[in-house]
Coordinates of C-alpha atoms in Angstrom, one line a residue:
M270 CA 56.2 -21.5 31.3
I271 CA 58.6 -18.3 30.5
A272 CA 61.1 -19.4 28.9
S273 CA 58.5 -20.9 26.3
T274 CA 56.4 -17.4 26.2
V275 CA 60.0 -15.7 25.5
A276 CA 60.6 -18.0 22.4
A277 CA 57.3 -17.4 20.9
L278 CA 57.4 -13.6 21.2
A279 CA 60.7 -13.6 19.7
L280 CA 59.4 -15.4 16.4
P281 CA 58.7 -13.5 13.4
A282 CA 55.7 -12.1 12.6
S283 CA 55.2 -14.5 9.8
V284 CA 55.8 -17.6 11.5
L285 CA 53.2 -16.9 14.2
A286 CA 51.2 -16.1 11.8
A287 CA 51.6 -19.2 9.9
Q288 CA 50.9 -21.5 13.2
A289 CA 47.6 -19.5 14.0
P290 CA 45.0 -21.7 12.9
E291 CA 46.6 -23.6 15.3
L292 CA 46.3 -21.0 18.3
P293 CA 43.0 -21.0 20.1
R294 CA 40.4 -18.6 18.2
M295 CA 39.7 -15.5 19.6
P296 CA 36.1 -14.9 21.0
P297 CA 33.6 -13.3 19.2
I298 CA 33.3 -9.4 19.0
E299 CA 30.3 -8.4 21.6
R300 CA 29.0 -5.1 22.4
A301 CA 25.9 -4.4 24.3
P302 CA 23.0 -1.8 22.5
Q303 CA 23.0 1.8 23.3
I304 CA 20.3 4.4 23.0
T305 CA 21.6 8.1 21.6
Y306 CA 19.5 10.7 22.3
L307 CA 19.0 13.8 20.1
D308 CA 17.9 17.2 21.3
R309 CA 15.6 18.9 18.6
N310 CA 18.1 20.2 16.5
G311 CA 19.8 16.6 15.9
V312 CA 22.7 17.5 18.7
V313 CA 24.0 14.3 21.0
I314 CA 22.6 15.2 24.5
G315 CA 23.5 11.3 25.6
V316 CA 24.1 7.6 25.4
R317 CA 22.6 4.8 27.6
G318 CA 23.0 1.5 27.4
G319 CA 26.4 -0.1 27.0
R320 CA 29.7 1.1 27.7
Y321 CA 30.8 1.2 23.8
A322 CA 29.8 2.8 20.8
P323 CA 29.6 1.1 17.7
G324 CA 33.1 1.2 15.9
V325 CA 34.6 4.3 14.7
D326 CA 34.9 4.7 11.0
V327 CA 38.0 5.8 10.2
G328 CA 36.7 6.8 6.4
K329 CA 34.7 9.0 8.0
L330 CA 37.3 11.2 10.1
P331 CA 39.6 13.7 9.2
A332 CA 43.4 12.3 8.2
H333 CA 45.2 13.9 11.3
V334 CA 43.0 12.0 13.7
T335 CA 44.0 8.9 13.1
A336 CA 47.7 10.2 12.3
A337 CA 47.8 11.1 15.9
V338 CA 46.9 8.1 17.2
V339 CA 49.1 6.3 15.1
A340 CA 52.4 8.3 15.3
I341 CA 52.4 8.1 19.1
E342 CA 51.1 4.7 19.7
D343 CA 52.4 2.8 17.2
R344 CA 53.8 4.3 14.1
R345 CA 54.4 1.2 12.7
F346 CA 50.9 -0.1 12.9
Y347 CA 50.3 0.1 8.9
E348 CA 53.9 -1.9 8.2
H349 CA 53.2 -5.1 11.1
N350 CA 50.9 -8.3 11.3
G351 CA 49.9 -7.2 14.6
F352 CA 52.9 -6.8 17.1
D353 CA 56.6 -5.7 17.1
P354 CA 58.7 -8.7 17.9
R355 CA 61.8 -6.5 18.8
G356 CA 59.7 -4.3 20.9
I357 CA 57.9 -7.3 22.5
A358 CA 61.4 -9.1 23.1
R359 CA 63.1 -6.3 24.8
A360 CA 59.6 -6.0 27.2
V361 CA 59.9 -9.5 28.0
V362 CA 63.6 -9.4 28.8
V363 CA 62.7 -6.4 31.0
G364 CA 59.7 -8.0 32.6
V365 CA 61.9 -11.6 33.3
S366 CA 64.4 -9.9 34.9
Q367 CA 61.6 -7.9 37.0
G368 CA 59.5 -11.1 37.4
R369 CA 56.5 -9.4 36.1
A370 CA 55.4 -8.0 32.5
T371 CA 55.9 -4.9 31.7
Q372 CA 53.8 -2.1 30.0
G373 CA 54.9 -0.5 26.9
A374 CA 55.9 -2.3 23.4
S375 CA 52.1 -2.9 22.6
T376 CA 51.0 -2.3 19.1
I377 CA 47.3 -0.7 18.6
T378 CA 46.2 -4.0 17.2
Q379 CA 47.8 -5.7 20.6
Q380 CA 45.9 -3.1 22.7
T381 CA 42.3 -3.6 20.8
A382 CA 43.0 -7.2 21.4
R383 CA 43.4 -6.4 24.8
L384 CA 40.3 -4.0 25.1
L385 CA 37.9 -6.5 23.6
F386 CA 38.7 -9.9 25.2
L387 CA 41.0 -9.6 28.2
N388 CA 41.9 -7.5 31.5
Q389 CA 44.8 -5.7 32.5
D390 CA 46.6 -8.0 34.4
R391 CA 50.2 -7.5 33.7
T392 CA 51.4 -11.6 33.7
L393 CA 53.0 -12.9 30.9
E394 CA 50.3 -15.4 30.1
R395 CA 47.9 -12.7 29.3
K396 CA 50.5 -11.0 27.2
A397 CA 51.0 -13.8 25.4
T398 CA 47.3 -14.4 24.7
E399 CA 46.8 -10.7 23.4
L400 CA 49.6 -11.6 21.0
V401 CA 48.0 -14.5 19.5
Y402 CA 44.4 -12.2 19.7
A403 CA 46.6 -9.5 17.9
V404 CA 47.6 -12.3 15.2
E405 CA 43.9 -13.4 14.7
L406 CA 42.6 -9.2 14.5
E407 CA 44.9 -8.8 12.1
R408 CA 44.1 -12.0 10.2
A409 CA 40.4 -11.4 10.3
Y410 CA 39.7 -7.5 9.7
S411 CA 41.7 -4.8 8.2
K412 CA 44.0 -1.9 9.6
R413 CA 41.4 0.5 9.4
Q414 CA 38.9 -1.9 11.1
I415 CA 41.1 -2.4 13.8
L416 CA 42.0 1.3 14.0
G417 CA 38.3 1.6 14.4
L418 CA 38.1 -0.7 16.7
Y419 CA 40.7 0.5 19.1
L420 CA 38.9 4.3 19.0
S421 CA 35.8 3.1 20.1
R422 CA 37.1 1.1 22.6
A423 CA 39.6 3.1 24.4
Y424 CA 39.4 5.0 27.4
F425 CA 40.3 9.1 27.3
G426 CA 39.2 9.7 31.1
A427 CA 36.2 11.4 32.3
G428 CA 34.0 8.7 31.4
A429 CA 34.8 8.9 28.1
Y430 CA 34.7 5.6 26.3
G431 CA 35.8 5.9 22.8
L432 CA 36.9 9.1 20.6
E433 CA 33.4 10.5 19.8
A434 CA 32.5 10.5 23.6
A435 CA 36.0 12.1 24.2
A436 CA 35.2 14.7 21.6
R437 CA 32.0 15.3 23.1
R438 CA 33.1 15.5 26.4
Y439 CA 36.2 17.3 26.2
F440 CA 35.5 20.0 23.3
D441 CA 31.5 19.5 22.5
K442 CA 31.6 18.3 18.8
P443 CA 31.9 15.2 16.8
A444 CA 35.1 13.6 16.0
A445 CA 34.9 14.4 12.7
R446 CA 35.0 18.2 13.9
L447 CA 38.4 17.7 15.4
T448 CA 41.0 20.3 15.0
L449 CA 44.9 19.1 14.6
K450 CA 45.7 20.4 18.3
E451 CA 42.3 18.8 19.6
S452 CA 43.4 15.1 17.8
A453 CA 47.0 15.8 19.2
M454 CA 45.7 16.2 22.9
L455 CA 42.9 13.5 22.7
A456 CA 46.5 10.9 21.4
A457 CA 47.8 12.4 24.4
I458 CA 45.4 11.2 26.6
L459 CA 45.8 7.4 26.1
K460 CA 49.2 7.1 27.8
S461 CA 47.8 8.0 30.9
P462 CA 43.7 9.2 31.0
T463 CA 44.5 10.7 34.5
G464 CA 48.2 12.0 34.1
Y465 CA 47.4 13.9 30.8
N466 CA 43.7 14.8 31.3
P467 CA 43.0 18.3 29.9
I468 CA 40.8 19.0 32.4
D469 CA 43.2 18.3 35.8
K470 CA 46.4 18.2 34.0
P471 CA 46.5 21.2 31.5
A472 CA 49.8 21.9 31.7
E473 CA 51.0 17.9 30.9
C474 CA 48.6 17.2 28.6
E475 CA 49.7 20.3 26.4
A476 CA 53.1 19.3 26.8
R477 CA 52.5 16.0 25.7
A478 CA 50.2 17.0 22.7
R479 CA 53.2 18.6 21.5
L480 CA 55.5 15.3 21.7
V481 CA 52.4 13.9 19.4
L482 CA 52.5 17.0 17.2
A483 CA 56.6 16.3 16.7
A484 CA 55.8 12.7 16.0
M485 CA 53.5 13.4 13.3
V486 CA 56.2 15.5 11.9
D487 CA 58.7 12.7 12.2
T488 CA 55.9 10.4 10.4
G489 CA 55.5 12.8 7.6
A490 CA 51.9 13.1 8.6
I491 CA 52.1 17.3 9.1
T492 CA 54.7 19.8 8.3
S493 CA 57.0 21.7 10.5
A494 CA 54.6 24.8 9.8
Q495 CA 51.2 22.7 10.5
R496 CA 53.1 21.6 13.8
D497 CA 53.8 25.5 14.7
A498 CA 50.4 26.1 13.8
A499 CA 48.9 23.8 15.7
V500 CA 50.9 24.5 18.7
K501 CA 49.9 28.2 19.1
Q502 CA 46.4 27.2 19.4
K503 CA 44.1 27.0 22.7
P504 CA 41.4 25.0 22.4
R505 CA 38.3 25.3 24.6
V506 CA 38.1 22.5 27.4
W507 CA 34.8 22.1 29.0
K508 CA 35.7 21.3 32.6
T509 CA 32.1 20.1 32.9
P510 CA 30.3 18.1 30.3
P511 CA 28.7 20.2 28.1
N512 CA 25.6 18.4 28.3
G513 CA 25.7 17.5 31.7
A514 CA 22.7 19.4 32.2
A515 CA 20.5 17.4 29.9
Q516 CA 21.3 14.2 32.0
W517 CA 18.3 14.8 34.2
F518 CA 16.0 15.2 31.4
V519 CA 17.8 12.2 29.3
D520 CA 17.3 9.8 32.3
W521 CA 13.5 10.5 32.6
V522 CA 13.1 10.1 28.8
D523 CA 14.9 6.9 28.9
A524 CA 12.5 5.4 31.1
E525 CA 10.1 6.3 28.7
V526 CA 12.0 4.6 25.8
R527 CA 12.2 1.5 27.9
R528 CA 8.7 1.0 28.1
Q529 CA 8.0 1.6 24.3
V530 CA 10.9 -0.9 23.8
P531 CA 11.2 -3.3 26.4
R532 CA 13.8 -5.4 25.2
L533 CA 17.7 -3.6 24.0
T534 CA 18.7 -5.8 21.5
R535 CA 19.6 -3.5 18.9
D536 CA 21.2 0.2 18.8
L537 CA 18.5 2.9 19.4
T538 CA 18.6 6.9 18.0
V539 CA 15.7 8.9 19.9
D540 CA 14.7 12.1 18.6
T541 CA 13.2 14.3 21.5
T542 CA 12.3 17.6 22.4
L543 CA 15.0 19.2 24.7
D544 CA 16.6 22.3 23.0
A545 CA 20.8 21.8 24.2
P546 CA 21.9 25.7 24.6
M547 CA 18.3 26.2 26.0
T548 CA 19.1 23.2 29.1
R549 CA 22.5 24.6 29.2
A550 CA 21.1 28.1 30.0
A551 CA 19.6 26.5 32.4
G552 CA 22.3 24.3 34.1
D553 CA 24.4 27.5 34.1
A554 CA 21.3 29.8 35.9
A555 CA 20.8 26.8 38.6
R556 CA 24.5 26.9 39.6
G557 CA 25.2 30.3 39.6
T558 CA 22.2 31.1 41.5
V559 CA 22.8 28.9 44.1
S560 CA 26.1 29.6 44.3
R561 CA 25.4 33.2 45.0
Y562 CA 23.0 32.4 47.6
A563 CA 25.2 29.6 49.4
A564 CA 25.5 31.8 52.0
Q565 CA 21.7 32.2 53.0
Q566 CA 21.6 27.9 52.8
A567 CA 20.6 27.7 49.1
E568 CA 22.1 24.1 48.4
Q569 CA 19.8 23.3 45.2
A570 CA 17.7 24.3 42.2
A571 CA 15.5 23.0 39.2
L572 CA 14.2 24.5 36.5
V573 CA 11.9 23.2 33.3
A574 CA 10.3 25.2 30.6
V575 CA 7.8 23.9 27.8
D576 CA 6.6 25.1 24.9
G577 CA 3.3 25.9 23.1
Q578 CA 2.6 22.8 21.8
G579 CA 3.9 21.0 25.1
R580 CA 7.6 20.1 24.1
I581 CA 9.9 20.6 26.9
R582 CA 12.5 22.5 25.7
A583 CA 14.5 22.6 29.2
L584 CA 14.7 20.3 32.4
V585 CA 17.4 20.5 34.8
G586 CA 16.7 18.7 38.1
G587 CA 19.7 20.2 40.5
T588 CA 22.9 21.7 40.0
D589 CA 25.5 18.9 39.3
Y590 CA 24.2 15.7 37.7
A591 CA 27.7 14.3 38.4
R592 CA 27.3 14.1 42.5
A593 CA 23.3 14.0 42.7
P594 CA 21.5 13.1 39.8
F595 CA 18.0 13.0 41.6
N596 CA 15.6 13.9 39.6
R597 CA 14.5 17.4 41.3
A598 CA 12.6 18.7 38.4
V599 CA 10.4 15.4 38.1
T600 CA 10.3 13.2 41.3
A601 CA 10.9 15.5 44.2
K602 CA 7.4 17.5 45.3
R603 CA 7.6 20.6 47.1
Q604 CA 4.6 23.1 48.6
A605 CA 4.3 25.6 45.8
G606 CA 3.9 28.5 48.1
S607 CA 2.0 31.8 46.3
A608 CA 3.1 30.2 42.8
W609 CA -0.4 28.4 43.6
K610 CA -2.5 31.5 44.0
P611 CA -3.3 32.0 40.3
F612 CA -5.4 28.5 40.3
V613 CA -7.1 30.7 43.2
Y614 CA -7.6 33.6 41.4
L615 CA -8.6 31.9 38.2
T616 CA -11.3 29.9 39.9
A617 CA -12.6 33.4 41.1
L618 CA -12.3 35.4 37.8
E619 CA -14.6 32.3 36.0
Q620 CA -17.3 32.8 38.6
G621 CA -17.3 36.5 38.0
L622 CA -14.9 38.5 39.5
T623 CA -12.6 41.0 37.8
P624 CA -9.3 42.3 38.4
D625 CA -10.8 45.7 39.6
T626 CA -13.1 43.6 41.9
P627 CA -12.6 45.5 45.5
V628 CA -11.3 43.3 48.3
V629 CA -9.7 44.3 51.9
D630 CA -6.8 42.9 53.2
E631 CA -7.7 42.4 56.6
P632 CA -7.2 39.6 59.7
V633 CA -9.3 36.8 58.6
T634 CA -10.3 33.0 60.4
I635 CA -10.9 30.0 58.2
A636 CA -12.2 27.1 60.5
G637 CA -9.8 28.1 63.0
W638 CA -6.9 29.1 60.8
S639 CA -6.3 32.8 60.4
P640 CA -3.2 33.4 57.8
S641 CA -0.7 36.0 57.8
N642 CA 1.2 38.3 55.0
Y643 CA 4.7 38.0 54.6
E644 CA 4.9 41.1 56.9
A645 CA 3.2 39.8 59.9
G646 CA 0.8 42.1 61.3
A647 CA 0.8 44.5 58.7
F648 CA -2.6 45.0 56.3
L649 CA -3.0 47.1 53.1
G650 CA -6.9 47.3 54.2
P651 CA -9.4 47.9 50.7
I652 CA -7.3 47.1 47.8
S653 CA -8.4 45.8 44.2
L654 CA -8.0 42.0 43.4
E655 CA -5.3 42.8 41.1
T656 CA -3.1 44.5 43.5
A657 CA -4.2 41.5 46.1
L658 CA -2.6 39.0 43.6
A659 CA 0.6 41.4 42.6
R660 CA 1.4 42.1 46.3
S661 CA 1.1 38.5 47.0
V662 CA -1.5 39.1 49.9
N663 CA -2.2 35.8 51.3
T664 CA -5.8 37.0 53.5
V665 CA -7.3 38.0 50.5
A666 CA -6.2 34.8 48.9
A667 CA -7.7 32.0 51.5
R668 CA -11.0 34.1 51.8
L669 CA -11.1 33.8 47.7
A670 CA -10.6 30.2 47.7
D671 CA -13.3 29.8 50.6
E672 CA -15.7 31.6 49.3
A673 CA -14.9 30.1 45.5
G674 CA -14.5 26.6 46.9
R675 CA -11.6 24.9 47.3
P676 CA -12.6 21.6 45.7
A677 CA -13.4 24.0 42.7
V678 CA -9.7 25.5 43.3
A679 CA -8.4 22.4 42.9
A680 CA -10.5 20.9 39.8
T681 CA -8.9 24.3 38.3
A682 CA -5.1 23.5 39.0
R683 CA -6.0 19.3 37.5
R684 CA -8.1 21.2 34.6
L685 CA -4.1 22.9 33.8
G686 CA -2.2 20.2 34.5
V687 CA -1.4 19.4 37.8
A688 CA -1.9 15.7 38.5
S689 CA -0.5 15.3 41.9
T690 CA -3.5 15.0 44.6
V691 CA -4.7 18.5 45.6
N692 CA -4.9 19.1 49.4
T693 CA -8.4 21.0 50.0
D694 CA -7.7 22.3 53.8
P695 CA -8.0 26.0 54.0
A696 CA -4.6 26.6 53.9
M697 CA -4.4 24.8 50.3
A698 CA -5.1 28.6 49.0
L699 CA -1.0 29.1 49.8
G700 CA 0.5 26.7 48.3
T701 CA 0.3 23.3 50.5
T702 CA -0.4 21.1 48.0
L703 CA 3.3 19.0 47.0
V704 CA 3.8 19.4 43.4
S705 CA 7.0 18.7 40.8
P706 CA 8.6 22.0 39.1
L707 CA 7.1 19.7 35.8
E708 CA 3.7 20.1 36.7
M709 CA 3.9 23.7 37.7
T710 CA 5.6 24.5 34.2
Q711 CA 2.6 22.1 32.7
A712 CA 0.2 24.0 34.4
Y713 CA 1.6 27.6 33.3
A714 CA 2.0 26.3 29.9
V715 CA -1.9 27.0 29.5
L716 CA -1.6 30.5 30.2
A717 CA 1.5 30.9 27.7
S718 CA -0.6 29.1 24.9
G719 CA -4.1 31.2 24.9
G720 CA -5.6 28.8 27.5
V721 CA -4.7 25.7 25.4
R722 CA -3.4 22.5 27.2
T723 CA -1.5 20.4 25.7
P724 CA 0.3 17.4 27.8
A725 CA 3.8 18.3 28.1
Y726 CA 6.3 15.7 26.7
G727 CA 9.8 15.0 26.0
L728 CA 9.9 12.2 23.1
E729 CA 9.0 12.3 19.7
R730 CA 10.5 9.5 17.7
I731 CA 12.5 6.0 18.3
R732 CA 14.4 5.0 14.9
S733 CA 16.6 1.8 14.4
G734 CA 18.9 1.5 11.6
G735 CA 17.5 4.1 9.8
Q736 CA 13.6 2.9 10.1
T737 CA 11.3 4.8 12.6
I738 CA 10.2 1.9 14.8
W739 CA 7.6 4.4 17.4
R740 CA 6.6 7.9 16.8
R741 CA 4.5 10.0 19.4
R742 CA 0.9 10.5 18.3
P743 CA -0.2 13.9 18.4
V744 CA -2.6 15.0 21.2
A745 CA -5.6 16.8 20.3
P746 CA -5.2 20.0 22.3
V747 CA -8.2 21.5 24.9
Q748 CA -9.3 24.6 25.5
A749 CA -8.8 24.7 29.3
V750 CA -9.2 28.6 29.8
G751 CA -11.2 30.8 28.2
N752 CA -12.1 34.6 28.2
P753 CA -12.6 36.7 30.2
A754 CA -10.9 35.2 33.2
L755 CA -7.8 34.3 30.9
S756 CA -7.2 37.7 29.4
D757 CA -8.2 38.8 33.4
L758 CA -5.9 36.6 35.4
N759 CA -2.7 37.3 32.0
R760 CA -3.1 41.3 33.4
M761 CA -3.1 40.7 36.5
L762 CA 0.3 38.4 36.4
R763 CA 2.0 40.8 34.3
T764 CA 1.4 43.5 36.9
A765 CA 2.7 41.3 39.2
M766 CA 6.3 41.0 37.5
T767 CA 5.8 44.7 36.7
A768 CA 4.6 46.1 40.0
G769 CA 4.6 43.2 42.6
T770 CA 6.7 40.6 43.8
G771 CA 8.3 39.8 40.8
T772 CA 10.4 42.5 39.3
R773 CA 13.6 40.8 40.1
A774 CA 12.4 38.5 37.0
V775 CA 11.7 40.9 34.3
V776 CA 13.6 40.3 31.3
P777 CA 13.0 44.0 28.9
G778 CA 11.3 44.0 26.1
Y779 CA 9.4 41.0 26.6
D780 CA 5.4 40.4 27.4
L781 CA 5.9 38.7 30.7
A782 CA 3.7 37.6 33.1
G783 CA 4.7 35.5 36.5
K784 CA 4.4 34.5 39.9
T785 CA 6.4 34.5 42.7
G786 CA 6.0 31.4 45.7
T787 CA 7.6 31.0 49.0
T788 CA 6.9 29.1 52.0
S789 CA 6.5 30.7 55.2
D790 CA 9.5 28.4 56.5
Y791 CA 11.8 29.1 53.7
K792 CA 11.7 25.6 52.7
D793 CA 10.7 26.3 49.2
A794 CA 11.0 29.7 47.3
W795 CA 9.2 29.3 43.6
F796 CA 9.6 31.9 40.1
C797 CA 7.1 30.6 37.6
G798 CA 6.3 32.6 34.6
Y799 CA 5.5 32.9 31.3
T800 CA 5.7 34.7 27.6
G801 CA 3.4 33.8 24.5
G802 CA 4.7 30.4 23.8
L803 CA 7.3 29.4 26.2
A804 CA 6.6 28.9 30.0
S805 CA 8.9 27.9 32.8
C806 CA 9.1 27.8 36.9
A807 CA 12.2 27.8 38.6
W808 CA 12.5 26.1 42.1
M809 CA 14.8 26.5 44.8
G810 CA 15.1 24.3 48.1
R811 CA 17.7 21.8 50.2
D812 CA 17.4 18.2 49.7
D813 CA 17.2 17.7 53.7
N814 CA 14.4 19.9 54.0
K815 CA 15.6 21.9 56.0
P816 CA 14.8 26.3 56.0
M817 CA 17.1 28.4 53.7
A818 CA 17.9 31.9 55.3
R819 CA 15.1 34.0 54.2
I820 CA 15.4 33.6 50.5
S821 CA 12.1 34.3 48.8
G822 CA 10.8 33.5 45.8
A823 CA 11.4 37.5 44.8
T824 CA 14.8 37.0 45.1
A825 CA 16.8 34.3 44.1
P826 CA 14.4 32.2 41.8
A827 CA 13.5 35.4 40.3
E828 CA 16.7 36.1 39.4
L829 CA 17.3 32.5 38.2
W830 CA 14.4 32.6 36.3
R831 CA 15.3 35.9 34.7
G832 CA 19.0 34.0 33.9
F833 CA 17.5 31.4 32.3
M834 CA 14.8 33.4 30.4
G835 CA 17.2 36.1 29.0
R836 CA 18.8 33.7 27.0
A837 CA 16.3 31.2 26.5
L838 CA 13.9 33.7 24.8
T839 CA 16.7 34.4 22.2
R840 CA 15.8 30.7 20.8
V841 CA 12.2 31.2 20.3
P842 CA 10.1 33.2 17.9
K843 CA 9.3 36.6 20.3
Q844 CA 5.3 36.6 20.7
A845 CA 3.2 38.6 23.0
I846 CA 0.8 36.1 25.6
P847 CA -2.5 35.2 23.6
A848 CA -5.6 36.3 24.8
G849 CA -7.7 33.0 24.3
L850 CA -10.0 32.4 21.8
Q851 CA -13.4 30.6 23.9
P852 CA -14.1 29.3 27.4
P853 CA -13.6 26.1 28.2
P854 CA -16.4 23.8 29.6
P855 CA -17.6 24.2 33.6
P856 CA -15.1 22.9 35.6
E857 CA -16.3 19.7 37.9
P858 CA -15.3 20.6 42.0
E859 CA -12.3 17.7 43.1
P860 CA -13.5 15.5 45.7
E861 CA -12.3 16.5 49.0
A862 CA -8.7 15.2 49.7
E863 CA -6.5 14.5 52.8
P864 CA -5.4 17.7 54.2
L865 CA -1.5 18.2 54.2
S866 CA 0.6 20.5 56.8
E867 CA -0.6 23.8 57.1
T868 CA 2.4 26.1 55.7
P869 CA 1.1 29.7 55.1
D870 CA 3.0 31.4 52.2
A871 CA 5.1 34.3 52.2
G872 CA 5.0 35.5 48.8

């Protein structure tokens, strides 16, 4: 068998090509459909479905991209008929002496055949089949098509299959915008995706990229001056995926797409509401804040931002998607702590109270339960309703909920967009209901949009082959909160940021309102806030539900929120918090729900 294989490989290409009709025909080229997700500006934020993208259109790439690959991988690519007889013969002779086939001497066409139809077994039989398929590829496709197939299937490391994925993974740009140096670096990776990866092996990648550039000079693809200029360049390489923070959102919206299109038989393009730079800011803020507070047992964070039309502009479900893809922004439900109190105060305001209504911070017992404040045993005595919310006084919130009616508070939360079952035992006033960051953000977004509720959403349109096959139908907005209660609550939550527990969240120059939240056992810490047209909520905690070391909403989450909003606000029109237009219909009380564990809030 080996002797016959060696003889076959030694035949001239023209002879093999003449015999090709009698050789086994290559299988059809198969590729699973993919769904490509775009942010609101048309930037690719993720791909789901099959591993391989459509074949690369070589004609749309800069000439230096393909020239780099050809120069280092197969400089006679445009001259041979699928294989290099001399190179293969040398490899086979070495292989026979070693008792196995060796790597090397494979043309781009042979590598394409291997990627399309074969495995990586290093046997002479597999090598012979590869050669046959290479001849068939050359008969069936043009050189440009073969090179496009190769560049769409080759593995570039870091989970990137194909040139387009590699360009976005390492340089955060489409392949059509690759520079000469970046092209040389990607071509360098092909020899060994682990040995020349620019993330883990920057020096090795740089050295081989220089070899690629030298080969391009030898082949006449570039001049010596162009090589020298490229050598001096230091492209930015993204150590973490530039769109890594968007993957929680892509997972979430992917489920909705597959409900709309149950059978994926063709490539789809999905337009979403996400703002990629804003989401990147959220991811950076989450990682940075958790890192700063790691000594205090902070482990995870989540953040959601929703604009005034209900569009989800940012959604981050953790600190590292690759290590922990669980979506804490949507799936995890945690106690909201004092971030829940605006629902209590809004209910009281709608029943006739005002920010100036006098209340008393003093010991209180409700149905055998006696809440305490963040500073145990400390009471402020007579204060205003506004001060009570700004200082996150637990005793006042508990009494307000009891007097206004906890079912009415539950109805208010439901009216603003909380979908989870609301706990109506006495401790509900302090945020013992389990909710997700997405729910809380949707509720606060009502306050950011003048009391108008629009369901939060992430999916705009699904396209295939240039045609729209699904489009979101507009949902009529609902005036969920009216004046004077809306304006009064805005006033009180502004004060909570300027003179209360939320001072660390302030972004100078903007009209902001918000509320901290911390459970008394420090398992959950929140900051939820808003400006005109944009609301966001930040949560911090641990996946194992263990307490953090005295991390309150006023510290780490407030800093996380400020870090995000400081960048996010530059991407939306600056506007004041709207005052609202009209009162909502009277709310209907919620039925009593099964009580949850009572965990008083710490502010």
